[in-house]
Coordinates of C-alpha atoms in Angstrom, one line a residue:
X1 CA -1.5 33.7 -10.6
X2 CA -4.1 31.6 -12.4
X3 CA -7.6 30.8 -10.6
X4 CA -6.6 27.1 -9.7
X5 CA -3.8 28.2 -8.1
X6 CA -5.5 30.9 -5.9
X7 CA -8.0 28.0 -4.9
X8 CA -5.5 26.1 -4.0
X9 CA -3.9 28.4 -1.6
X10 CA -6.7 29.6 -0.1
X11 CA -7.5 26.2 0.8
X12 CA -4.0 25.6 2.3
X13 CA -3.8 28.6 4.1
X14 CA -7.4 29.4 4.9
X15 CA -7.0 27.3 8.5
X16 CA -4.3 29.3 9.3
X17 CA -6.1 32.4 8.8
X18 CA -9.0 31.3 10.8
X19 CA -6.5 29.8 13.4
X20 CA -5.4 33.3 13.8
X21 CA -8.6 34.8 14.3
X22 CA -9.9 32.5 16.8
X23 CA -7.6 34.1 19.0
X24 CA -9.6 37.4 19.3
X25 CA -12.5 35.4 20.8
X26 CA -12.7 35.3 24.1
X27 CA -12.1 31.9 26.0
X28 CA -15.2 30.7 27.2
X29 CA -16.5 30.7 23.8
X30 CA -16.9 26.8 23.7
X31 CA -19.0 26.3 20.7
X32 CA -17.9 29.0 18.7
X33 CA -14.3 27.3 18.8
X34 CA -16.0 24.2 18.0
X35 CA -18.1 25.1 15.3
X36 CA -15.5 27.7 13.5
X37 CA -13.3 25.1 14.0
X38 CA -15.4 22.7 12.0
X39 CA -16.6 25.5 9.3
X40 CA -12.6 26.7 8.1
X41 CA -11.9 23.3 8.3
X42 CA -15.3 22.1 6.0
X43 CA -14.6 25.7 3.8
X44 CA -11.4 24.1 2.9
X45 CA -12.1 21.0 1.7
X46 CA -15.1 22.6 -0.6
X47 CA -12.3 24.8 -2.3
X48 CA -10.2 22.0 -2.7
X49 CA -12.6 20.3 -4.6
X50 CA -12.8 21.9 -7.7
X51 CA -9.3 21.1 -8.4
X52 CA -9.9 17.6 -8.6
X53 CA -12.2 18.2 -11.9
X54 CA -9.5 21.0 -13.1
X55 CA -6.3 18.6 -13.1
X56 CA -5.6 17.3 -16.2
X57 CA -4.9 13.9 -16.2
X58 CA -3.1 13.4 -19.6
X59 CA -0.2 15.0 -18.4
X60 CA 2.6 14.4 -15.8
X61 CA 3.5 17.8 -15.2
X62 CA 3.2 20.2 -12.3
X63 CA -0.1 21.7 -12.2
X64 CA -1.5 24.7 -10.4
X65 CA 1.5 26.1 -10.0
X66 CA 2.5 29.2 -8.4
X67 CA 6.2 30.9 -7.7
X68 CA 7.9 33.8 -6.4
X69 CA 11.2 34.5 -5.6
X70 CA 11.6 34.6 -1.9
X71 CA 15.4 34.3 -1.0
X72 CA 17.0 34.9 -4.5
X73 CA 20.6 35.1 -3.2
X74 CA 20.1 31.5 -2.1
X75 CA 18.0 30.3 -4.7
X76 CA 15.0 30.0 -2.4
X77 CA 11.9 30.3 -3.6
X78 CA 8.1 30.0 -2.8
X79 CA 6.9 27.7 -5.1
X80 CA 3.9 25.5 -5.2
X81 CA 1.8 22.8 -7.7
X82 CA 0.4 19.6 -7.7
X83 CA 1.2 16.3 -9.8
X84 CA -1.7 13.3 -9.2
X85 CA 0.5 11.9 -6.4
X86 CA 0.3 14.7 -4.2
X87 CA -3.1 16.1 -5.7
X88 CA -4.4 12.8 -4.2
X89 CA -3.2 13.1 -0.4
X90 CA -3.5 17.0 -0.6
X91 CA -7.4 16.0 -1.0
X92 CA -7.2 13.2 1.9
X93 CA -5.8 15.7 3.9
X94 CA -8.3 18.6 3.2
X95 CA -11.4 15.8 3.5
X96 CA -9.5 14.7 6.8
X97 CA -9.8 18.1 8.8
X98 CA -13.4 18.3 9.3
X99 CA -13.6 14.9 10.5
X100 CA -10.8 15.6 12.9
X101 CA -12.4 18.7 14.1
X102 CA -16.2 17.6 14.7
X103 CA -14.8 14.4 16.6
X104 CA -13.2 16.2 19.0
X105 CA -16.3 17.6 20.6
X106 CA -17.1 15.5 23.1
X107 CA -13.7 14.4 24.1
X108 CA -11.7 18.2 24.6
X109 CA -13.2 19.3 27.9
X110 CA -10.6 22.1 28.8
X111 CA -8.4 24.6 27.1
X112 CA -10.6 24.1 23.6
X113 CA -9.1 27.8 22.6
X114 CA -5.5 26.6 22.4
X115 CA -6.9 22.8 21.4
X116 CA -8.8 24.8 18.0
X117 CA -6.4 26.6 16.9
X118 CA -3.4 24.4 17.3
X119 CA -5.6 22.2 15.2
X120 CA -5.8 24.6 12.3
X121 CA -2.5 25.6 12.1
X122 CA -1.2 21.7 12.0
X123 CA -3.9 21.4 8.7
X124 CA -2.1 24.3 7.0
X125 CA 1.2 22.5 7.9
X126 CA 0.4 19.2 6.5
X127 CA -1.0 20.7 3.1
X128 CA 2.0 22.7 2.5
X129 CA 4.2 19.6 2.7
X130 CA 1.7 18.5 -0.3
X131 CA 2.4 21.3 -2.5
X132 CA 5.6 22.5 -2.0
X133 CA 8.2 22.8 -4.7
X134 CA 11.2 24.1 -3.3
X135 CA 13.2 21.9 -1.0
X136 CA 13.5 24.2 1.8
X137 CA 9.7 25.6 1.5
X138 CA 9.1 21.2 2.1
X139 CA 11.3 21.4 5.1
X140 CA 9.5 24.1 6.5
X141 CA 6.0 22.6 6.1
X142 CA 7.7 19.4 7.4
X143 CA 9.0 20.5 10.4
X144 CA 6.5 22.9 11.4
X145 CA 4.2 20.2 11.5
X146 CA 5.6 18.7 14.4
X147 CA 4.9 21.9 16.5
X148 CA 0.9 21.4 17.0
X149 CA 1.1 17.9 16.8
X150 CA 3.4 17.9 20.1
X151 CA 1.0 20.0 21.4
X152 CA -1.8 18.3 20.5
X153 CA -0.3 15.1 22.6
X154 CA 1.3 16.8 25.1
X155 CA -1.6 19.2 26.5
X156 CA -4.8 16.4 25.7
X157 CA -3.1 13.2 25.1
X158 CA -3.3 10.2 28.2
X159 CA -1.9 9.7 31.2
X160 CA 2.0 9.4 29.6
X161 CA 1.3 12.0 26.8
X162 CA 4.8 14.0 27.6
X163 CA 6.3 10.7 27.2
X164 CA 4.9 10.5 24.2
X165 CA 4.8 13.7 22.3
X166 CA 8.7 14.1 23.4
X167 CA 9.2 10.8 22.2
X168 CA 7.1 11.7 18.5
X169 CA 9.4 15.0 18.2
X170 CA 13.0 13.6 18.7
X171 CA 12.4 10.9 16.4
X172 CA 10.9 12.9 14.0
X173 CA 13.7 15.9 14.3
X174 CA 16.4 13.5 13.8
X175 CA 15.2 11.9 10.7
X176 CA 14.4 15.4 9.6
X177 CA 18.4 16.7 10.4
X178 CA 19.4 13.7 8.1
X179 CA 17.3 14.9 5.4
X180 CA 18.5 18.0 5.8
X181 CA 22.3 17.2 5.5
X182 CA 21.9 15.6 2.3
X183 CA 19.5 18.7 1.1
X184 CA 22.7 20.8 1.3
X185 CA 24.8 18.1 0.1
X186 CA 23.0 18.2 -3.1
X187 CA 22.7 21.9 -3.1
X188 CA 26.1 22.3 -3.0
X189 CA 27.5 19.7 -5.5
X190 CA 24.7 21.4 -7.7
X191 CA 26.5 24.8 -7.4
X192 CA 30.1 22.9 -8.0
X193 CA 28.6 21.6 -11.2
X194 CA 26.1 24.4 -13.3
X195 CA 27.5 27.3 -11.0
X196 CA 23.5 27.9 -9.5
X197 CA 22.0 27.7 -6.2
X198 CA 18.3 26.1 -6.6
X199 CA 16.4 24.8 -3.9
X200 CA 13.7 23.6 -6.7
X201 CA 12.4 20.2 -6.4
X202 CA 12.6 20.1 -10.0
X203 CA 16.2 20.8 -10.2
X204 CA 16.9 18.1 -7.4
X205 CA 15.5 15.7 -9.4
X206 CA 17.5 16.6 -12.5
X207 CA 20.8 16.3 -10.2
X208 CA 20.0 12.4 -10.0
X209 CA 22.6 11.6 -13.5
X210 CA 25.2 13.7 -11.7
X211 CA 24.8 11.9 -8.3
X212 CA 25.0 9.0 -9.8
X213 CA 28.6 9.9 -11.4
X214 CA 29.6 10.3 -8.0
X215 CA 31.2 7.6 -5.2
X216 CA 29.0 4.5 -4.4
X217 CA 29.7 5.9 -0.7
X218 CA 28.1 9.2 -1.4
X219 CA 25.4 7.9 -3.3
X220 CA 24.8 5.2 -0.4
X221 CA 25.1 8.3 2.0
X222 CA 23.0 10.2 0.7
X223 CA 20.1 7.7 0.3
X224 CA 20.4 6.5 3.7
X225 CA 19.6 10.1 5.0
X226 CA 16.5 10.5 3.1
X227 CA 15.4 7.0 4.3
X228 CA 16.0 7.4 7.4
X229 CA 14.0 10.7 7.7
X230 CA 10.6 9.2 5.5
X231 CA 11.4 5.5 7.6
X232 CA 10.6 7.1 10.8
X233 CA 7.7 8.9 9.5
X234 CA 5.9 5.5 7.7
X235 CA 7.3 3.8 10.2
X236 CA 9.2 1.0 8.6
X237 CA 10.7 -1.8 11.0
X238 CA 12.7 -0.6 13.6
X239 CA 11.9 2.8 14.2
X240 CA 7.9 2.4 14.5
X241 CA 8.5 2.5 18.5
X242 CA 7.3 6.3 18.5
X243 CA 3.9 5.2 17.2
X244 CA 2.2 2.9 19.2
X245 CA 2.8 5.3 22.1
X246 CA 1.9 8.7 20.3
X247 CA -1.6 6.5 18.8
X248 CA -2.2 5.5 22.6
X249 CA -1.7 8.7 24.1
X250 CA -3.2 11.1 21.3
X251 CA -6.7 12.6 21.9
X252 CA -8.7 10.6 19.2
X253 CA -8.2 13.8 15.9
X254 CA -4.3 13.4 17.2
X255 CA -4.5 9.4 16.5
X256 CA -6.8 10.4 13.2
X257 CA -4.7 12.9 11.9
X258 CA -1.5 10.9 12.8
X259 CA -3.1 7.5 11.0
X260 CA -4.6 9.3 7.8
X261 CA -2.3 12.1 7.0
X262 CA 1.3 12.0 8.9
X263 CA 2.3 8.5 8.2
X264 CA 1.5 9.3 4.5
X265 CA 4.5 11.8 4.6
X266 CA 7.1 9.6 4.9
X267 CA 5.7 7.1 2.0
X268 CA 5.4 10.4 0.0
X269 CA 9.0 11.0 0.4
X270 CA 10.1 8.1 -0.8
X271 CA 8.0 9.3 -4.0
X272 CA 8.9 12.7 -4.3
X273 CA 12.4 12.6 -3.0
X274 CA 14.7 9.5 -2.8
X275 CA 13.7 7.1 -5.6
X276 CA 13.9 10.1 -7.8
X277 CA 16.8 12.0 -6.6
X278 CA 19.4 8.8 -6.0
X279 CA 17.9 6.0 -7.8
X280 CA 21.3 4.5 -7.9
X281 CA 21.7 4.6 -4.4
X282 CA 18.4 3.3 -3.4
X283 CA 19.2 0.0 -5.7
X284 CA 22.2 -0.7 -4.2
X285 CA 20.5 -0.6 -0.7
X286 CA 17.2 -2.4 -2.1
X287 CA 18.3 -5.7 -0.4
X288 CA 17.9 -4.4 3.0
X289 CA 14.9 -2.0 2.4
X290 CA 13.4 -4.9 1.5
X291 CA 13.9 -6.7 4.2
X292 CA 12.8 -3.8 6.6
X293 CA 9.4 -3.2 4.7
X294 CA 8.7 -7.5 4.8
X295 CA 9.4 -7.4 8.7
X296 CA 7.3 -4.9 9.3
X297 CA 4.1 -6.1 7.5
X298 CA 4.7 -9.8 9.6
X299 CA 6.2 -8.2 13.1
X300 CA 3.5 -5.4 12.8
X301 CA 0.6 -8.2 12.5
X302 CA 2.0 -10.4 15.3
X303 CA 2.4 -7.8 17.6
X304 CA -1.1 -6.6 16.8
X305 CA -2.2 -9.7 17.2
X306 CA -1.5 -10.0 20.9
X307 CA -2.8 -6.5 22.2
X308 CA -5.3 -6.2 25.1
X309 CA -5.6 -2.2 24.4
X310 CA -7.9 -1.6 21.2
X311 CA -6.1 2.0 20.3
X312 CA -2.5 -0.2 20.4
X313 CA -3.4 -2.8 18.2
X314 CA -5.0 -0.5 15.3
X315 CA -1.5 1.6 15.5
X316 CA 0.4 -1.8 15.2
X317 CA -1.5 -2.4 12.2
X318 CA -0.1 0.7 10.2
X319 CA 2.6 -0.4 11.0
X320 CA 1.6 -3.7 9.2
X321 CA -0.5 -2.1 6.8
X322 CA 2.5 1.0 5.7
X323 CA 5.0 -1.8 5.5
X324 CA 3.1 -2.9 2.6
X325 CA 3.2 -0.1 0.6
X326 CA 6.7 0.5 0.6
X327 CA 6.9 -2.9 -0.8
X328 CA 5.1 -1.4 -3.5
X329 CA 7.0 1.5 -3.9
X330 CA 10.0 -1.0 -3.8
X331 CA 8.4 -2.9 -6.3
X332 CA 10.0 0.1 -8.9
X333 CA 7.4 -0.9 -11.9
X334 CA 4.0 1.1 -12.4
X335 CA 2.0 -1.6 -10.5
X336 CA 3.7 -1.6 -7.4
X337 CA 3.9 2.5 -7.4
X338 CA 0.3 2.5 -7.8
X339 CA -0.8 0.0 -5.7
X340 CA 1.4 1.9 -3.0
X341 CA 0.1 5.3 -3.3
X342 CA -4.0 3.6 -3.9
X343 CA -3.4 2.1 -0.8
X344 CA -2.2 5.1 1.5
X345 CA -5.4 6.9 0.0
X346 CA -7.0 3.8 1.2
X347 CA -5.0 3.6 4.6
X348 CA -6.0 6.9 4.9
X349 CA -9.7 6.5 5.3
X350 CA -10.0 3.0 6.4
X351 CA -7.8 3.8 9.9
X352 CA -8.9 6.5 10.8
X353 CA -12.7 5.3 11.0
X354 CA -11.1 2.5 13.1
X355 CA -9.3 4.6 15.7
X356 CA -12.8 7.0 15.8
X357 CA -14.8 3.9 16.6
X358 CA -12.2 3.1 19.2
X359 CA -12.6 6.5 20.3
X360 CA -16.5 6.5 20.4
X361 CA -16.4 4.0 23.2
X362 CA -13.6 5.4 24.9
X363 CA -15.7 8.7 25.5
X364 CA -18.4 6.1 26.8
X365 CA -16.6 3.7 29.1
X366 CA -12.6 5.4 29.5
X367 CA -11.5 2.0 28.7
X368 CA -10.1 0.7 25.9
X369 CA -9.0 -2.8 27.0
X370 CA -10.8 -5.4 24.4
X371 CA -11.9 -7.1 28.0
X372 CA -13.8 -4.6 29.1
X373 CA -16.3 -5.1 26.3
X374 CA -18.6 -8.0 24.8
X375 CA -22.2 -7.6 23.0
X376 CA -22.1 -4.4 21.8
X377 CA -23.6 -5.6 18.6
X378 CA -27.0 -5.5 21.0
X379 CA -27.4 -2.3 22.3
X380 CA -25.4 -0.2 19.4
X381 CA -26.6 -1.8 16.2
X382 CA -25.5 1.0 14.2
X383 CA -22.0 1.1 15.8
X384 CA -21.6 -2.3 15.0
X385 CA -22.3 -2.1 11.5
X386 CA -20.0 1.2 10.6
X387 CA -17.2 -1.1 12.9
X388 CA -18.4 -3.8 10.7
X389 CA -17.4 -1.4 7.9
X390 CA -14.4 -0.6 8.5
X391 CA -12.7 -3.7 9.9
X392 CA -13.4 -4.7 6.6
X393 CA -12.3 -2.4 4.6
X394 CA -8.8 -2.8 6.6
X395 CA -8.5 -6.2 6.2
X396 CA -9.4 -5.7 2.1
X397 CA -12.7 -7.0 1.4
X398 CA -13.7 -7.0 -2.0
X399 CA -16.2 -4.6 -2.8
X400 CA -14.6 -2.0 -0.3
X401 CA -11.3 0.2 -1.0
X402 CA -8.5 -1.9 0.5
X403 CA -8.6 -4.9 -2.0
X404 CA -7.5 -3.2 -4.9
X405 CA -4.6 -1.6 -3.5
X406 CA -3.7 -4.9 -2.2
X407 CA -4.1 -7.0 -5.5
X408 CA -2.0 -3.8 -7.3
X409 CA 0.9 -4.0 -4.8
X410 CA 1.1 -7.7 -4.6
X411 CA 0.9 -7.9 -8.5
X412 CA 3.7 -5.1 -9.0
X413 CA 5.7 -6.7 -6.0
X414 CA 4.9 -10.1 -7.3
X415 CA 7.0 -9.1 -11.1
X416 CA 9.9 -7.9 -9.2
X417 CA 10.6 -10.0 -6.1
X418 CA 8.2 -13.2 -6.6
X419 CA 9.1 -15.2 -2.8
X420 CA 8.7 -11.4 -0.9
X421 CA 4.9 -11.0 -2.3
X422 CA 4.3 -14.8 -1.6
X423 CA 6.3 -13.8 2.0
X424 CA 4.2 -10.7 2.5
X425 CA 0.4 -12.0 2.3
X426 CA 1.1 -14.0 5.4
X427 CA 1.0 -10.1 6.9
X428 CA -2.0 -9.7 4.8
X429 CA -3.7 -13.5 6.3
X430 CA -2.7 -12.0 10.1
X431 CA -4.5 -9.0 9.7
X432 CA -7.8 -10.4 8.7
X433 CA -7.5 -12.5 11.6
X434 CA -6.5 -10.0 14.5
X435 CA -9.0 -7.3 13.4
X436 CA -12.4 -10.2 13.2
X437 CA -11.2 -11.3 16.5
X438 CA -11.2 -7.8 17.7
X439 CA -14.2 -7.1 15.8
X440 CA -15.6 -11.0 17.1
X441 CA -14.8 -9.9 20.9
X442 CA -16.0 -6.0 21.2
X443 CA -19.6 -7.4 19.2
X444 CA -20.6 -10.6 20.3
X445 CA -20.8 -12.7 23.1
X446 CA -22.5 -11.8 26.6
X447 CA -23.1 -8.3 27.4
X448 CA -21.7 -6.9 31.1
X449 CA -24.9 -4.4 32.4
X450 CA -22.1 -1.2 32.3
X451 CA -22.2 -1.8 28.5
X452 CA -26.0 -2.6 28.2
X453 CA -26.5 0.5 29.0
X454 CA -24.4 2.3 26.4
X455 CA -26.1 4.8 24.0
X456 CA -26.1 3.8 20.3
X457 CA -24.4 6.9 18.1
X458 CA -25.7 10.0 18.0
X459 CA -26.4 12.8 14.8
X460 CA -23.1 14.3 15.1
X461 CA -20.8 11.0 15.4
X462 CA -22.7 9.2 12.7
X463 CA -21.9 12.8 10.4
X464 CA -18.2 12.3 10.9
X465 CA -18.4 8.2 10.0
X466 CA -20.6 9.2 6.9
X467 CA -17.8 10.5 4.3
X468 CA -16.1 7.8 5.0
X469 CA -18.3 4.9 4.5
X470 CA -19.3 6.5 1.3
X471 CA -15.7 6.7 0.2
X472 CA -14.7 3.5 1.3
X473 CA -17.4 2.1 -0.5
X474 CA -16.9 4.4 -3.9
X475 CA -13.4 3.1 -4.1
X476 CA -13.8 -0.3 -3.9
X477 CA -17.1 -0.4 -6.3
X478 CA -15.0 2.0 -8.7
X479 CA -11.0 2.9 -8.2
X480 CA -11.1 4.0 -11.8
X481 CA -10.7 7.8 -11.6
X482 CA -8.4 7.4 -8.8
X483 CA -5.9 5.7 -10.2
X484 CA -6.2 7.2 -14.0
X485 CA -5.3 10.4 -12.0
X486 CA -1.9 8.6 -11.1
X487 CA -1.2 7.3 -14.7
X488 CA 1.0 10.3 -15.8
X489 CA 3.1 10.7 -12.7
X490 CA 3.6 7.1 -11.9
X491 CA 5.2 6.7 -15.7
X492 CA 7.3 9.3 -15.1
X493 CA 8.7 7.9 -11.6
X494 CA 9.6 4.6 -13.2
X495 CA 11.1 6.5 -15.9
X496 CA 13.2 8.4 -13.6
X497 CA 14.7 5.1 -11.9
X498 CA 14.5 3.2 -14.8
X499 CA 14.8 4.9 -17.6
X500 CA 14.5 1.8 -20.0
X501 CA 11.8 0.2 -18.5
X502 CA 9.2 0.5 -21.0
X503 CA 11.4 -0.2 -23.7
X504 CA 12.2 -3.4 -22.3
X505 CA 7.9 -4.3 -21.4
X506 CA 7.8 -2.9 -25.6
X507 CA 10.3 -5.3 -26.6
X508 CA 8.5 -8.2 -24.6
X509 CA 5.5 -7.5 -26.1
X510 CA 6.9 -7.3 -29.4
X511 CA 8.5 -11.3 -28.8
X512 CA 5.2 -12.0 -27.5
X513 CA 3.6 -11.3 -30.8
X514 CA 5.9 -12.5 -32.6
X515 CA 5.9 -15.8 -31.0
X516 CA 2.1 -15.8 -31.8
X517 CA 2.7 -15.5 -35.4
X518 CA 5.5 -18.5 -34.8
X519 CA 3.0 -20.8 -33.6
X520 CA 0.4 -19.8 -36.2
X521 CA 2.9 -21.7 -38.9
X522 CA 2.1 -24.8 -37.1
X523 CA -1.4 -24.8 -38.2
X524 CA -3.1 -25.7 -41.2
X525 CA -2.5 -23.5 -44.3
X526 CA -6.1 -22.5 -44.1
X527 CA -6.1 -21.3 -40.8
X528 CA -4.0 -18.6 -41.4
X529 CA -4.0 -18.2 -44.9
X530 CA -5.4 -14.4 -44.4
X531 CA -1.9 -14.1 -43.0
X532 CA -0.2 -14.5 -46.4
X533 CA -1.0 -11.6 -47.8
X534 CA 1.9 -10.1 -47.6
X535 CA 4.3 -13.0 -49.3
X536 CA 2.0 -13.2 -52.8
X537 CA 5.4 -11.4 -54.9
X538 CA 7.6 -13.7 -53.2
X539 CA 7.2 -16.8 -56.2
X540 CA 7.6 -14.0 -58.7
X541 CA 10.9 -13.0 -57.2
X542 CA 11.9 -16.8 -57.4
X543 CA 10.7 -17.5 -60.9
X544 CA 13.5 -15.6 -62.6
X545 CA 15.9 -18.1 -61.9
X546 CA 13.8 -20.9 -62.8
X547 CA 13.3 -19.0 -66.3
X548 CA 16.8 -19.2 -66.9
X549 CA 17.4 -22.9 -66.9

């Protein structure tokens, strides 16, 4: 096992390990849950990090792999490694868990034991789904994940969290018995054809010329199943009901963790599994995806629009927000596929710091109603400005991260399907104007004397806002490394559904030139008389007939 790849498991399973040894302290231990909880959590993101300078970018490959056979009969195996897609949200999530953890100090009152540790074992969850390459080793990771998280809800969420967290798991588990169904459908129409059983995510992806050899019903099938599982977890248009409710309910690291990390699950199996797998399939359903992903960027911003409750209309936005990337990801060229994945990085940090603002006055007030507040701006100056921050970095300010994932998927969608990109920054239009008049109602105007005498933020609450400012700030100023870290896997993706796409952008650009040289005959001899070089034997080759008369 090479270095990198130790790193990176240590830094998948490290909160795991210290999940299991909180539970030899005793319970009363407040802070030592709460700052162990915040060290693992901090440990792990610092060994991540050197693996961002390690990956090389000039290649597509898996990197940082690691396997071993683990059910060899069935073809099961533990195997692990990174591309730049999920290299990228691996990192969100490890940068995520500290911020999760140190937020939830004032908030968890009771049972912090349980709270701590369920918390760690949900981090080592969601990085597995990140660097898994075996199907079933995914499925694992995925549905393990929903354990704490409906703990998480149901134990410290609101006054209807059972409601809630129930309401999170069904929706999730039946997505995820889809998936599963076509999993083994693939596995075992691999087996009819090389005479192998292979869970690998590589050798799933190399099925995708057989599968499409097969019935336009099975190839429909099949993609439906694996759409239906990542829809849920976006959530496209209509099965985004579980979120508002699970966002409302959650404890404020539930609605952070939901916001910047779970949500980005379902867009990365769109990635990683369907367009890949049944490209074939997905086009011939691509009318009505579509149609989903444009309803939900408009319905999510009118129905945000209209909420009283702060939490609600940040969780409507997602849905908003999400249903713009999987326009991208529809998109099927390189500039919708990046656009999509830069802007769940950028989803990723810009939500969450809403839903911890809305949490911050929460722990003040208990209220979240928009009505209950006015004026802020005077006796929190500094909570005003990191609001400030990132209501704009939501709504894509230039200068901050969310423009240029906006720009990229609205130029990639734009190439493919012209009237849904001019359609789809109407959603865009909405959400700048429900989040300033938020923003314009919590801030300004006359101040009750209950909210006069709220306290500005404190060390610890400014600490967890800091990383995120700074990278909110970094990626808009310069997405460069970012995205040249998605050049290599993005071109193979396209190549995988369309295989002749970039002969097709070489032949264009080949007409292109040539249509430059056209028009260059138009001109006067002397303005392209350089470009004559090449036809100075040409009267020679003429002359000999003329020599003959």
């Amino acid at each position: 096992m090479s270095g990198s790849a130790q790193l990176m498991l240590l830094a998948t399973f490290l909160p795991l390990l210290g999940g299991l040894g909180l539970l030899f302290v005793p319970n009363e231990k407040r802070e030592v849950f709460q700052k162990a909880s915040v060290a693992i959590l901090a440990a792990s993101f610092l060994l991540s990090v050197p693996l961002w300078f390690l990956y090389d970018r000039g290649s597509a490959a898996v990197q940082f792999s690691y396997s071993v056979s683990w059910m060899p009969s069935l073809g099961v195996k533990f195997s692990v490694g990174m591309d730049g897609i999920s290299l990228l949200l691996w990192l969100l999530t490890t940068f995520t868990g500290p911020i999760a953890a140190l937020c939830s100090w004032g908030n968890i009152t009771e049972r912090w034991k349980e709270y701590y540790i369920w918390l760690l074992v949900l981090q080592t969850s969601l990085l597995g789904v990140f660097i898994a390459q075996d199907m079933l080793l995914f499925y694992i990771f995925w549905e393990v994940m929903l354990v704490p998280m409906y703990f998480l809800i149901g134990i410290w969420g609101g006054p209807q969290k059972l409601y809630a967290a129930i309401k999170l798991f069904l929706y999730t588990l039946s997505g995820s018995v889809l998936m599963m169904v076509a999993i083994f459908a693939i596995y075992y129409l691999q087996h009819k054809t090389n005479n192998a059983y292979d869970f690998s995510i590589e050798s799933f992806q190399a099925m995708a010329p057989v599968i499409a050899q097969q019935t336009k019903a099975f190839q429909v099938l099949l993609a439906l199943a694996f759409f239906l599982a990542f829809a849920i977890k976006v959530p496209m248009f209509p099965f985004h009901t579980w979120l508002p409710d699970a966002h409302v309910q959650a404890p404020t690291a539930g609605s952070v963790i939901l916001a910047g990390i779970m949500l980005k699950m379902g867009t990365y199996g769109f990635v990683r599994f369907l367009l890949p797998i049944v490209p074939d399939g997905t086009k011939l359903l691509m009318p009505y995806f579509l149609a989903l992903a444009l309803i939900g960027v408009i319905y999510g911003a009118l129905v945000a629009m209209i909420q009283k409750d702060m939490k609600k209309l940040v969780a409507y936005s997602s849905v908003s927000h999400l249903g713009l990337c999987m326009l991208g990801i529809f998109a099927l060229n390189p500039w919708g596929l990046k656009g999509a994945m830069f802007q769940m990085l950028n989803h990723g940090i810009s939500t969450p710091g809403l839903f911890l603002a809305v949490g911050i006055v929460y722990e003040r007030r208990h209220t979240r109603q928009i009505a209950d507040y006015g004026g802020l701006s005077k006796t929190m100056p500094i909570y005003a400005t990191i609001f400030m921050l990132m209501t704009m970095s939501s709504i894509g300010l230039p200068l901050l991260n969310g423009f240029i994932g906006e720009a990229t998927i609205l130029m990639g969608t734009f190439q493919t399907w012209p009237w849904v990109a001019v359609l789809a920054t109407s959603g865009i239009i909405l959400g700048a104007a429900y989040m300033l008049w938020m923003f314009q109602r919590v801030m300004f105007g006359p101040i009750s004397d209950v909210n006069a005498k709220m306290e500005d933020l404190n060390f610890r609450e400014i600490a967890y806002f800091s990383p995120l400012i700074i990278m909110a700030v970094w990626i808009g100023l310069y997405p460069k490394p970012f995205m040249d870290i998605m050049d290599k896997p993005v071109r193979k993706l396209v190549l995988q559904v369309q295989p002749d796409f970039y002969k097709a952008e070489a032949l264009a650009a080949r007409q292109a030139e040539a249509a430059k040289v056209g028009m260059r005959g138009m001109e006067a001899p002397a303005a392209h008389e350089p470009e004559a070089a090449p036809v100075e034997h040409a009267p020679e080759t003429l002359a000999a007939p003329g020599g003959g008369q």
